Amino acid sequence: MHVLTRMIVVVCAAGVIAIGPSAWGDQVVDDFESYADGQIVGLTATSTPWRRFGGATNDNVTATGHDRWNMTGTRSALYGVVWPAPFGAVRRIYDEANDLSEFNSATVKMRSDRTGTHTHAMLAVSNGLTTFVSITEHALTGQKQDFAFQMDRASMVRTNGSDSFEAVIGGVRSIGFDFRNIEGEYTETIVFDDFVLTNSDAAENATASKQ
């Protein structure tokens, strides 16, 4: 179920009903529960609701309910990459610009299908003109991990464009992850789920590597 506004959403026979602002202040970017098993949710560099691009991209973003892949609930997402291309990326697309300045971190569950992976993940936000990427890089493993990234000016670096961090975070059109490989040539599948924006201190306590 997608929650792109800070609302509690109830699903009933009549449809989806917004019943008020969330009490806990988190915003679910995507948990993949609303998709069908095997549904391609990110087909190209211009698709919605997800996009995938970069030279390392080897497959689409796909929702899966298969026991081999699923991490929480009934669905998780798969994204295929092949290295040593420079990078691969996935982005969740907003229908309109969103002010995300009230959130101080983003969390996600993530793993690789390779036990010997050397792939790192970074958070990325863009307003369509300028992109900022987290300085913190989380190293993937073959086990599910809870990653957290700080979302503030000191924790992110501009990788293209000229807008300020404040302009970008105040009008986000896409948010997601960049991946890079620091060693080796291999193909892998990255699994991720429960992508959430939060005001908690989770990111400050997460184990991370800074390159």
Coordinates of C-alpha atoms in Angstrom, one line a residue:
M1 CA 0.0 0.0 0.0
H2 CA 1.4 3.4 -1.0
V3 CA 1.2 6.2 1.4
L4 CA 2.5 9.4 -0.3
T5 CA 0.8 11.8 2.2
R6 CA 0.9 11.8 5.9
M7 CA -2.5 10.1 6.4
I8 CA -3.7 7.0 8.0
V9 CA -5.3 5.0 5.2
V10 CA -8.0 2.3 5.7
V11 CA -8.8 -0.2 3.0
C12 CA -12.4 -1.4 3.0
A13 CA -14.9 -2.8 0.5
A14 CA -15.8 0.7 -0.6
G15 CA -12.2 1.5 -1.4
V16 CA -9.4 3.5 0.2
I17 CA -10.4 6.1 2.8
A18 CA -8.2 8.7 4.4
I19 CA -9.2 9.2 8.0
G20 CA -6.7 11.7 9.3
P21 CA -3.1 12.6 9.9
S22 CA -0.7 9.9 11.1
A23 CA 0.0 10.0 14.8
W24 CA 3.6 8.7 14.5
G25 CA 4.7 11.0 11.7
D26 CA 6.2 8.4 9.4
Q27 CA 5.5 8.2 5.6
V28 CA 5.6 4.9 3.7
V29 CA 7.2 5.5 0.3
D30 CA 6.5 2.0 -0.8
D31 CA 6.0 -1.4 0.9
F32 CA 5.0 -3.2 -2.3
E33 CA 1.9 -4.8 -0.7
S34 CA -0.5 -3.4 -3.3
Y35 CA 1.1 -5.0 -6.3
A36 CA 0.5 -8.4 -7.9
D37 CA 3.1 -11.1 -7.5
G38 CA 5.5 -10.8 -10.4
Q39 CA 4.2 -7.3 -11.4
I40 CA 6.8 -5.1 -13.1
V41 CA 6.6 -1.8 -11.2
G42 CA 9.8 -0.2 -12.8
L43 CA 10.2 -0.9 -16.5
T44 CA 12.4 1.9 -17.8
A45 CA 14.2 5.1 -16.9
T46 CA 10.9 7.0 -17.5
S47 CA 8.3 4.6 -16.1
T48 CA 6.1 5.0 -13.0
P49 CA 5.7 4.3 -10.1
W50 CA 9.3 3.2 -10.1
R51 CA 12.2 3.9 -12.5
R52 CA 15.5 2.0 -13.0
F53 CA 18.5 3.3 -14.8
G54 CA 22.3 3.4 -14.9
G55 CA 24.8 1.2 -16.7
A56 CA 24.6 -1.6 -14.1
T57 CA 20.9 -2.1 -14.5
N58 CA 20.3 -5.6 -15.7
D59 CA 16.6 -6.1 -14.9
N60 CA 13.3 -4.3 -14.0
V61 CA 12.0 -3.4 -10.6
T62 CA 9.6 -6.2 -9.9
A63 CA 7.2 -6.9 -7.0
T64 CA 7.4 -10.5 -5.7
G65 CA 5.6 -12.7 -3.2
H66 CA 7.9 -15.7 -3.7
D67 CA 9.1 -17.2 -0.4
R68 CA 12.7 -17.1 -1.7
W69 CA 12.7 -13.3 -1.9
N70 CA 9.9 -11.9 0.3
M71 CA 11.2 -10.2 3.4
T72 CA 8.1 -8.7 5.1
G73 CA 4.4 -8.9 4.5
T74 CA 3.4 -10.5 1.3
R75 CA 5.5 -8.6 -1.2
S76 CA 9.1 -7.3 -1.6
A77 CA 10.9 -5.7 -4.6
L78 CA 13.6 -7.1 -6.8
Y79 CA 16.1 -5.2 -8.9
G80 CA 18.9 -6.8 -11.0
V81 CA 22.4 -5.4 -11.6
V82 CA 25.5 -6.5 -13.4
W83 CA 29.0 -5.2 -12.4
P84 CA 31.5 -3.6 -12.9
A85 CA 29.3 -0.9 -14.7
P86 CA 29.6 2.4 -12.8
F87 CA 26.3 2.4 -11.0
G88 CA 22.6 1.3 -11.0
A89 CA 19.7 3.2 -9.5
V90 CA 16.0 2.9 -8.6
R91 CA 13.6 5.8 -7.9
R92 CA 10.0 6.0 -6.6
I93 CA 8.2 8.7 -8.5
Y94 CA 5.9 11.3 -7.0
D95 CA 3.0 12.5 -9.0
E96 CA 3.7 16.1 -7.8
A97 CA 6.5 17.9 -5.9
N98 CA 6.5 16.9 -2.2
D99 CA 8.0 18.8 0.7
L100 CA 9.9 16.2 2.7
S101 CA 11.8 18.7 4.9
E102 CA 9.9 17.5 8.0
F103 CA 11.6 14.1 7.8
N104 CA 15.1 13.6 9.1
S105 CA 15.8 10.1 7.9
A106 CA 14.8 7.3 5.5
T107 CA 14.8 3.6 6.4
V108 CA 14.6 0.5 4.2
K109 CA 15.1 -3.3 4.5
M110 CA 17.6 -4.6 1.9
R111 CA 19.8 -7.6 1.0
S112 CA 21.6 -9.1 -2.0
D113 CA 21.2 -12.7 -3.3
R114 CA 25.0 -12.9 -3.2
T115 CA 26.8 -13.7 0.1
G116 CA 30.0 -12.3 -1.3
T117 CA 28.6 -9.0 -2.7
H118 CA 30.7 -5.8 -2.6
T119 CA 27.7 -3.6 -3.5
H120 CA 26.9 -0.4 -1.5
A121 CA 23.6 1.5 -1.4
M122 CA 23.0 5.2 -1.0
L123 CA 19.8 7.3 -0.6
A124 CA 19.1 9.7 -3.4
V125 CA 16.5 12.5 -3.7
S126 CA 15.8 14.8 -6.7
N127 CA 13.5 17.6 -7.7
G128 CA 13.8 16.7 -11.3
L129 CA 16.6 19.2 -11.9
T130 CA 19.1 18.5 -9.1
T131 CA 20.0 15.3 -7.2
F132 CA 21.5 14.8 -3.8
V133 CA 22.9 11.5 -2.7
S134 CA 23.8 10.4 0.9
I135 CA 27.4 10.5 2.0
T136 CA 26.7 7.4 4.0
E137 CA 26.9 4.1 2.0
H138 CA 25.5 0.9 3.4
A139 CA 27.3 -2.3 2.4
L140 CA 24.9 -5.0 1.3
T141 CA 25.2 -8.6 2.5
G142 CA 23.3 -11.8 1.7
Q143 CA 21.2 -11.2 4.9
K144 CA 18.4 -8.8 5.4
Q145 CA 19.5 -5.6 7.0
D146 CA 17.7 -2.5 8.2
F147 CA 19.4 0.5 6.6
A148 CA 18.9 4.1 7.7
F149 CA 20.0 7.3 6.0
Q150 CA 20.1 10.8 7.5
M151 CA 18.2 13.4 5.3
D152 CA 19.9 16.7 6.0
R153 CA 22.3 19.0 4.2
A154 CA 25.4 17.8 6.1
S155 CA 24.6 14.1 5.2
M156 CA 24.0 14.5 1.5
V157 CA 26.1 15.7 -1.5
R158 CA 24.9 17.2 -4.8
T159 CA 25.7 14.9 -7.7
N160 CA 24.1 17.0 -10.5
G161 CA 22.2 20.2 -11.1
S162 CA 22.6 23.5 -9.2
D163 CA 19.7 23.8 -6.8
S164 CA 20.3 23.9 -3.1
F165 CA 19.5 21.0 -0.8
E166 CA 16.7 23.1 0.7
A167 CA 15.1 23.6 -2.7
V168 CA 15.4 19.9 -3.6
I169 CA 14.1 18.5 -0.2
G170 CA 11.2 21.0 -0.3
G171 CA 10.1 19.9 -3.8
V172 CA 11.0 16.2 -4.2
R173 CA 9.8 14.5 -7.4
S174 CA 11.7 11.2 -6.9
I175 CA 13.4 9.3 -4.1
G176 CA 15.3 6.0 -4.1
F177 CA 18.7 4.4 -4.1
D178 CA 21.9 4.5 -6.0
F179 CA 24.1 1.3 -6.0
R180 CA 27.8 1.0 -6.7
N181 CA 30.2 -1.9 -6.7
I182 CA 33.6 -1.5 -5.1
E183 CA 35.1 -4.7 -6.2
G184 CA 34.6 -7.6 -8.6
E185 CA 32.6 -8.6 -11.7
Y186 CA 29.3 -10.3 -11.0
T187 CA 25.5 -10.2 -11.5
E188 CA 23.2 -9.9 -8.5
T189 CA 19.6 -9.4 -7.5
I190 CA 19.0 -6.7 -4.9
V191 CA 15.9 -7.2 -2.7
F192 CA 14.3 -4.3 -0.8
D193 CA 11.2 -3.5 1.1
D194 CA 9.5 -1.2 3.7
F195 CA 10.9 2.1 2.4
V196 CA 9.8 4.6 5.0
L197 CA 10.5 8.3 5.8
T198 CA 10.7 9.0 9.5
N199 CA 11.5 11.5 12.2
S200 CA 13.1 8.9 14.4
D201 CA 16.8 8.7 15.4
A202 CA 17.2 5.3 13.6
A203 CA 19.7 6.7 11.1
E204 CA 22.0 7.9 13.9
N205 CA 22.2 4.5 15.4
A206 CA 22.6 2.5 12.1
T207 CA 25.9 0.8 11.2
A208 CA 27.2 2.4 8.0
S209 CA 30.4 2.7 6.0
K210 CA 31.5 6.1 4.7
Q211 CA 33.6 6.1 1.6

